[in-house]
Amino acid sequence: MTSGSLVLGLVNGVLIGLLATAVHATVYTWLTSRLIEGALPATAAAFATAFSISFLGHRYWTFANSSREFSASLLRFLITSLLGLCSNAYIAWQLV
């Protein structure tokens, strides 16, 4: 891997992360202001939407040259994302 492709991969990863974060915030805000009472259901829906965008973006853009099977990538990404979600929820619970 060349330094140019490493930098491009990093930039792609950051862009996908920013997009997923923006989508999560938008979906959460929209749901809590219009449809759903309660943070937990809105967070779950926003997480699922952002997860889909993040996974597909990373799968087909950031790591487009990966030879890993789709299902293996999905499972690995899901476990990592759920661990991140749980740790964030725990930290927020401790702070609030």
Short mmCIF file of N, CA, C and O in Angstrom, two decimals:
data_model
loop_
_atom_site.label_atom_id
_atom_site.label_comp_id
_atom_site.label_asym_id
_atom_site.label_seq_id
_atom_site.Cartn_x
_atom_site.Cartn_y
_atom_site.Cartn_z
N MET A 1 0.85 -1.17 0.00
CA MET A 1 0.00 0.00 0.00
C MET A 1 0.90 1.24 0.00
O MET A 1 1.78 1.38 0.83
N THR A 2 0.64 2.13 -0.90
CA THR A 2 1.43 3.35 -0.99
C THR A 2 0.89 4.39 -0.02
O THR A 2 -0.24 4.30 0.46
N SER A 3 1.71 5.39 0.25
CA SER A 3 1.26 6.44 1.17
C SER A 3 0.08 7.22 0.59
O SER A 3 -0.79 7.68 1.33
N GLY A 4 0.03 7.36 -0.74
CA GLY A 4 -1.09 8.05 -1.37
C GLY A 4 -2.40 7.30 -1.18
O GLY A 4 -3.44 7.90 -0.89
N SER A 5 -2.36 5.98 -1.32
CA SER A 5 -3.59 5.21 -1.14
C SER A 5 -3.99 5.14 0.33
O SER A 5 -5.17 5.07 0.66
N LEU A 6 -2.99 5.20 1.22
CA LEU A 6 -3.28 5.23 2.65
C LEU A 6 -3.99 6.53 3.02
O LEU A 6 -4.98 6.52 3.75
N VAL A 7 -3.51 7.64 2.50
CA VAL A 7 -4.13 8.94 2.77
C VAL A 7 -5.55 8.97 2.17
O VAL A 7 -6.49 9.45 2.82
N LEU A 8 -5.70 8.46 0.95
CA LEU A 8 -7.02 8.43 0.32
C LEU A 8 -7.99 7.58 1.13
O LEU A 8 -9.15 7.97 1.34
N GLY A 9 -7.52 6.44 1.62
CA GLY A 9 -8.37 5.59 2.47
C GLY A 9 -8.78 6.29 3.75
O GLY A 9 -9.92 6.19 4.20
N LEU A 10 -7.85 7.03 4.34
CA LEU A 10 -8.14 7.78 5.55
C LEU A 10 -9.17 8.88 5.27
O LEU A 10 -10.14 9.04 6.03
N VAL A 11 -9.00 9.60 4.19
CA VAL A 11 -9.94 10.66 3.82
C VAL A 11 -11.33 10.06 3.56
O VAL A 11 -12.35 10.57 4.03
N ASN A 12 -11.37 8.95 2.82
CA ASN A 12 -12.65 8.29 2.55
C ASN A 12 -13.32 7.85 3.85
O ASN A 12 -14.53 8.03 4.02
N GLY A 13 -12.53 7.28 4.76
CA GLY A 13 -13.08 6.84 6.04
C GLY A 13 -13.65 7.99 6.85
O GLY A 13 -14.73 7.87 7.44
N VAL A 14 -12.94 9.10 6.87
CA VAL A 14 -13.42 10.27 7.61
C VAL A 14 -14.70 10.81 6.97
O VAL A 14 -15.67 11.15 7.69
N LEU A 15 -14.75 10.88 5.66
CA LEU A 15 -15.96 11.38 4.98
C LEU A 15 -17.16 10.49 5.24
O LEU A 15 -18.27 10.99 5.51
N ILE A 16 -16.98 9.18 5.19
CA ILE A 16 -18.08 8.26 5.47
C ILE A 16 -18.52 8.41 6.93
O ILE A 16 -19.72 8.43 7.23
N GLY A 17 -17.57 8.54 7.84
CA GLY A 17 -17.90 8.73 9.25
C GLY A 17 -18.68 10.01 9.50
O GLY A 17 -19.65 10.02 10.25
N LEU A 18 -18.27 11.08 8.84
CA LEU A 18 -18.99 12.35 8.98
C LEU A 18 -20.40 12.25 8.41
O LEU A 18 -21.36 12.77 9.00
N LEU A 19 -20.53 11.60 7.26
CA LEU A 19 -21.85 11.42 6.66
C LEU A 19 -22.76 10.60 7.57
O LEU A 19 -23.91 10.97 7.81
N ALA A 20 -22.24 9.50 8.09
CA ALA A 20 -23.04 8.65 8.98
C ALA A 20 -23.44 9.41 10.25
O ALA A 20 -24.57 9.29 10.72
N THR A 21 -22.54 10.20 10.79
CA THR A 21 -22.84 11.00 11.98
C THR A 21 -23.92 12.02 11.69
O THR A 21 -24.85 12.21 12.49
N ALA A 22 -23.81 12.69 10.55
CA ALA A 22 -24.82 13.68 10.17
C ALA A 22 -26.18 13.03 9.97
O ALA A 22 -27.22 13.57 10.39
N VAL A 23 -26.19 11.86 9.35
CA VAL A 23 -27.46 11.15 9.14
C VAL A 23 -28.05 10.72 10.48
O VAL A 23 -29.25 10.88 10.72
N HIS A 24 -27.21 10.20 11.36
CA HIS A 24 -27.69 9.79 12.69
C HIS A 24 -28.32 10.96 13.42
O HIS A 24 -29.43 10.85 13.96
N ALA A 25 -27.62 12.09 13.45
CA ALA A 25 -28.14 13.28 14.14
C ALA A 25 -29.44 13.78 13.51
O ALA A 25 -30.38 14.15 14.22
N THR A 26 -29.49 13.77 12.20
CA THR A 26 -30.68 14.24 11.50
C THR A 26 -31.88 13.34 11.75
O THR A 26 -32.98 13.81 12.06
N VAL A 27 -31.69 12.04 11.64
CA VAL A 27 -32.78 11.09 11.86
C VAL A 27 -33.25 11.17 13.31
O VAL A 27 -34.46 11.22 13.58
N TYR A 28 -32.32 11.21 14.25
CA TYR A 28 -32.68 11.30 15.67
C TYR A 28 -33.48 12.57 15.95
O TYR A 28 -34.54 12.53 16.59
N THR A 29 -33.00 13.69 15.45
CA THR A 29 -33.67 14.97 15.68
C THR A 29 -35.06 14.97 15.06
O THR A 29 -36.04 15.41 15.68
N TRP A 30 -35.15 14.47 13.85
CA TRP A 30 -36.45 14.44 13.16
C TRP A 30 -37.43 13.54 13.90
O TRP A 30 -38.58 13.91 14.11
N LEU A 31 -36.97 12.36 14.29
CA LEU A 31 -37.87 11.43 14.98
C LEU A 31 -38.33 11.96 16.32
O LEU A 31 -39.51 11.86 16.67
N THR A 32 -37.43 12.53 17.09
CA THR A 32 -37.82 13.02 18.42
C THR A 32 -38.69 14.28 18.35
O THR A 32 -39.47 14.53 19.26
N SER A 33 -38.55 15.02 17.29
CA SER A 33 -39.35 16.25 17.19
C SER A 33 -40.71 16.02 16.52
O SER A 33 -41.61 16.83 16.69
N ARG A 34 -40.87 14.92 15.80
CA ARG A 34 -42.10 14.74 15.03
C ARG A 34 -42.85 13.43 15.30
O ARG A 34 -44.07 13.42 15.24
N LEU A 35 -42.15 12.35 15.54
CA LEU A 35 -42.83 11.07 15.55
C LEU A 35 -42.74 10.28 16.86
O LEU A 35 -43.72 9.70 17.30
N ILE A 36 -41.58 10.22 17.43
CA ILE A 36 -41.34 9.29 18.53
C ILE A 36 -41.07 10.06 19.82
O ILE A 36 -40.28 10.98 19.84
N GLU A 37 -41.76 9.65 20.87
CA GLU A 37 -41.44 10.19 22.19
C GLU A 37 -40.46 9.23 22.84
O GLU A 37 -40.69 8.03 22.88
N GLY A 38 -39.40 9.75 23.33
CA GLY A 38 -38.41 8.92 23.98
C GLY A 38 -37.14 8.80 23.16
O GLY A 38 -37.19 8.63 21.94
N ALA A 39 -36.04 8.89 23.86
CA ALA A 39 -34.75 8.87 23.18
C ALA A 39 -34.34 7.49 22.70
O ALA A 39 -33.70 7.35 21.67
N LEU A 40 -34.73 6.45 23.44
CA LEU A 40 -34.25 5.11 23.10
C LEU A 40 -34.75 4.61 21.74
O LEU A 40 -33.93 4.18 20.91
N PRO A 41 -36.04 4.68 21.43
CA PRO A 41 -36.47 4.23 20.11
C PRO A 41 -35.90 5.09 18.97
O PRO A 41 -35.55 4.57 17.91
N ALA A 42 -35.81 6.38 19.22
CA ALA A 42 -35.24 7.26 18.19
C ALA A 42 -33.77 6.96 17.97
O ALA A 42 -33.28 6.97 16.84
N THR A 43 -33.05 6.68 19.05
CA THR A 43 -31.63 6.34 18.94
C THR A 43 -31.45 5.03 18.17
O THR A 43 -30.56 4.91 17.34
N ALA A 44 -32.29 4.06 18.45
CA ALA A 44 -32.20 2.77 17.75
C ALA A 44 -32.44 2.93 16.25
O ALA A 44 -31.70 2.38 15.42
N ALA A 45 -33.44 3.71 15.89
CA ALA A 45 -33.74 3.93 14.48
C ALA A 45 -32.62 4.72 13.80
O ALA A 45 -32.21 4.42 12.68
N ALA A 46 -32.13 5.74 14.49
CA ALA A 46 -31.05 6.56 13.93
C ALA A 46 -29.77 5.74 13.79
O ALA A 46 -29.05 5.84 12.79
N PHE A 47 -29.49 4.89 14.78
CA PHE A 47 -28.31 4.03 14.72
C PHE A 47 -28.41 3.07 13.53
O PHE A 47 -27.45 2.89 12.79
N ALA A 48 -29.57 2.45 13.35
CA ALA A 48 -29.74 1.50 12.25
C ALA A 48 -29.55 2.18 10.89
O ALA A 48 -28.92 1.62 9.99
N THR A 49 -30.08 3.37 10.76
CA THR A 49 -29.93 4.11 9.51
C THR A 49 -28.47 4.50 9.26
O THR A 49 -27.92 4.27 8.18
N ALA A 50 -27.84 5.05 10.28
CA ALA A 50 -26.43 5.46 10.14
C ALA A 50 -25.52 4.26 9.96
O ALA A 50 -24.55 4.31 9.19
N PHE A 51 -25.84 3.15 10.64
CA PHE A 51 -25.05 1.93 10.49
C PHE A 51 -25.06 1.46 9.04
O PHE A 51 -24.02 1.10 8.48
N SER A 52 -26.23 1.47 8.43
CA SER A 52 -26.35 1.03 7.04
C SER A 52 -25.50 1.89 6.11
O SER A 52 -24.78 1.37 5.24
N ILE A 53 -25.59 3.18 6.28
CA ILE A 53 -24.80 4.09 5.45
C ILE A 53 -23.32 3.90 5.69
O ILE A 53 -22.51 3.83 4.76
N SER A 54 -22.94 3.78 6.95
CA SER A 54 -21.54 3.61 7.29
C SER A 54 -20.98 2.30 6.74
O SER A 54 -19.91 2.28 6.13
N PHE A 55 -21.71 1.22 6.95
CA PHE A 55 -21.22 -0.07 6.47
C PHE A 55 -21.08 -0.08 4.95
O PHE A 55 -20.04 -0.46 4.41
N LEU A 56 -22.12 0.33 4.26
CA LEU A 56 -22.06 0.31 2.79
C LEU A 56 -21.00 1.26 2.26
O LEU A 56 -20.30 0.94 1.29
N GLY A 57 -20.88 2.41 2.87
CA GLY A 57 -19.86 3.37 2.43
C GLY A 57 -18.46 2.83 2.61
O GLY A 57 -17.61 2.91 1.71
N HIS A 58 -18.21 2.25 3.79
CA HIS A 58 -16.88 1.69 4.02
C HIS A 58 -16.64 0.45 3.17
O HIS A 58 -15.56 0.26 2.63
N ARG A 59 -17.65 -0.37 3.02
CA ARG A 59 -17.51 -1.61 2.25
C ARG A 59 -17.18 -1.32 0.79
O ARG A 59 -16.32 -1.96 0.19
N TYR A 60 -17.91 -0.39 0.19
CA TYR A 60 -17.78 -0.17 -1.26
C TYR A 60 -16.94 1.03 -1.64
O TYR A 60 -16.68 1.25 -2.83
N TRP A 61 -16.50 1.83 -0.67
CA TRP A 61 -15.69 2.98 -1.03
C TRP A 61 -14.36 2.97 -0.29
O TRP A 61 -13.30 2.91 -0.91
N THR A 62 -14.38 2.98 1.05
CA THR A 62 -13.14 3.02 1.82
C THR A 62 -12.33 1.74 1.63
O THR A 62 -11.13 1.79 1.41
N PHE A 63 -12.99 0.60 1.72
CA PHE A 63 -12.32 -0.70 1.60
C PHE A 63 -12.78 -1.43 0.35
O PHE A 63 -13.05 -2.64 0.39
N ALA A 64 -12.85 -0.74 -0.75
CA ALA A 64 -13.37 -1.32 -2.00
C ALA A 64 -12.54 -2.50 -2.48
O ALA A 64 -13.06 -3.39 -3.16
N ASN A 65 -11.28 -2.53 -2.13
CA ASN A 65 -10.41 -3.61 -2.61
C ASN A 65 -10.35 -4.80 -1.66
O ASN A 65 -9.57 -5.73 -1.89
N SER A 66 -11.17 -4.82 -0.63
CA SER A 66 -11.17 -5.91 0.33
C SER A 66 -11.70 -7.19 -0.32
O SER A 66 -12.67 -7.18 -1.06
N SER A 67 -11.05 -8.30 0.00
CA SER A 67 -11.49 -9.58 -0.54
C SER A 67 -12.37 -10.34 0.44
O SER A 67 -12.82 -11.44 0.15
N ARG A 68 -12.64 -9.76 1.59
CA ARG A 68 -13.47 -10.41 2.61
C ARG A 68 -14.91 -10.54 2.11
O ARG A 68 -15.44 -9.65 1.46
N GLU A 69 -15.55 -11.65 2.44
CA GLU A 69 -16.94 -11.86 2.03
C GLU A 69 -17.86 -10.85 2.70
O GLU A 69 -17.60 -10.37 3.80
N PHE A 70 -18.96 -10.55 2.02
CA PHE A 70 -19.91 -9.55 2.49
C PHE A 70 -20.42 -9.89 3.89
O PHE A 70 -20.42 -9.04 4.78
N SER A 71 -20.85 -11.12 4.10
CA SER A 71 -21.43 -11.50 5.39
C SER A 71 -20.39 -11.41 6.51
O SER A 71 -20.72 -11.01 7.64
N ALA A 72 -19.15 -11.78 6.24
CA ALA A 72 -18.10 -11.69 7.25
C ALA A 72 -17.82 -10.22 7.59
O ALA A 72 -17.64 -9.87 8.76
N SER A 73 -17.79 -9.37 6.56
CA SER A 73 -17.58 -7.94 6.80
C SER A 73 -18.73 -7.35 7.60
O SER A 73 -18.51 -6.55 8.51
N LEU A 74 -19.94 -7.73 7.25
CA LEU A 74 -21.12 -7.21 7.94
C LEU A 74 -21.10 -7.60 9.41
O LEU A 74 -21.34 -6.76 10.29
N LEU A 75 -20.82 -8.86 9.71
CA LEU A 75 -20.80 -9.32 11.09
C LEU A 75 -19.71 -8.60 11.89
O LEU A 75 -19.95 -8.13 13.01
N ARG A 76 -18.54 -8.48 11.32
CA ARG A 76 -17.44 -7.80 12.00
C ARG A 76 -17.77 -6.33 12.26
O ARG A 76 -17.53 -5.81 13.34
N PHE A 77 -18.33 -5.67 11.25
CA PHE A 77 -18.69 -4.27 11.38
C PHE A 77 -19.80 -4.09 12.41
O PHE A 77 -19.79 -3.14 13.21
N LEU A 78 -20.78 -4.99 12.41
CA LEU A 78 -21.89 -4.92 13.35
C LEU A 78 -21.40 -5.07 14.79
O LEU A 78 -21.79 -4.29 15.67
N ILE A 79 -20.53 -6.04 15.04
CA ILE A 79 -20.01 -6.24 16.39
C ILE A 79 -19.24 -5.01 16.86
O ILE A 79 -19.44 -4.53 17.98
N THR A 80 -18.39 -4.48 15.99
CA THR A 80 -17.62 -3.29 16.34
C THR A 80 -18.53 -2.10 16.61
O THR A 80 -18.34 -1.36 17.59
N SER A 81 -19.53 -1.91 15.78
CA SER A 81 -20.45 -0.79 15.95
C SER A 81 -21.28 -0.92 17.22
O SER A 81 -21.51 0.07 17.92
N LEU A 82 -21.74 -2.13 17.52
CA LEU A 82 -22.52 -2.33 18.74
C LEU A 82 -21.67 -2.12 19.99
O LEU A 82 -22.16 -1.58 20.99
N LEU A 83 -20.42 -2.53 19.94
CA LEU A 83 -19.52 -2.27 21.07
C LEU A 83 -19.34 -0.76 21.27
O LEU A 83 -19.34 -0.27 22.41
N GLY A 84 -19.19 -0.03 20.18
CA GLY A 84 -19.09 1.42 20.26
C GLY A 84 -20.36 2.05 20.80
O GLY A 84 -20.31 2.96 21.65
N LEU A 85 -21.50 1.57 20.34
CA LEU A 85 -22.79 2.09 20.82
C LEU A 85 -22.95 1.84 22.32
O LEU A 85 -23.33 2.73 23.07
N CYS A 86 -22.63 0.64 22.76
CA CYS A 86 -22.76 0.30 24.18
C CYS A 86 -21.80 1.12 25.04
O CYS A 86 -22.19 1.60 26.11
N SER A 87 -20.58 1.29 24.58
CA SER A 87 -19.64 2.08 25.38
C SER A 87 -20.06 3.54 25.42
O SER A 87 -19.97 4.19 26.48
N ASN A 88 -20.56 4.08 24.34
CA ASN A 88 -21.06 5.46 24.34
C ASN A 88 -22.27 5.62 25.26
O ASN A 88 -22.38 6.61 25.99
N ALA A 89 -23.17 4.65 25.22
CA ALA A 89 -24.35 4.70 26.09
C ALA A 89 -23.95 4.62 27.55
O ALA A 89 -24.50 5.34 28.40
N TYR A 90 -22.98 3.78 27.86
CA TYR A 90 -22.51 3.66 29.24
C TYR A 90 -21.88 4.97 29.72
O TYR A 90 -22.16 5.42 30.83
N ILE A 91 -21.06 5.56 28.89
CA ILE A 91 -20.41 6.82 29.25
C ILE A 91 -21.47 7.91 29.46
O ILE A 91 -21.42 8.66 30.44
N ALA A 92 -22.44 7.99 28.56
CA ALA A 92 -23.50 8.99 28.70
C ALA A 92 -24.31 8.74 29.97
O ALA A 92 -24.67 9.69 30.68
N TRP A 93 -24.59 7.48 30.27
CA TRP A 93 -25.34 7.13 31.47
C TRP A 93 -24.57 7.55 32.72
O TRP A 93 -25.15 8.04 33.69
N GLN A 94 -23.27 7.36 32.72
CA GLN A 94 -22.43 7.74 33.87
C GLN A 94 -22.36 9.26 34.04
O GLN A 94 -22.28 9.74 35.16
N LEU A 95 -22.38 9.98 32.94
CA LEU A 95 -22.26 11.44 33.00
C LEU A 95 -23.57 12.13 33.30
O LEU A 95 -23.58 13.25 33.82
N VAL A 96 -24.67 11.50 32.96
CA VAL A 96 -25.99 12.15 33.15
C VAL A 96 -26.68 11.58 34.30
O VAL A 96 -26.76 11.42 35.29
#
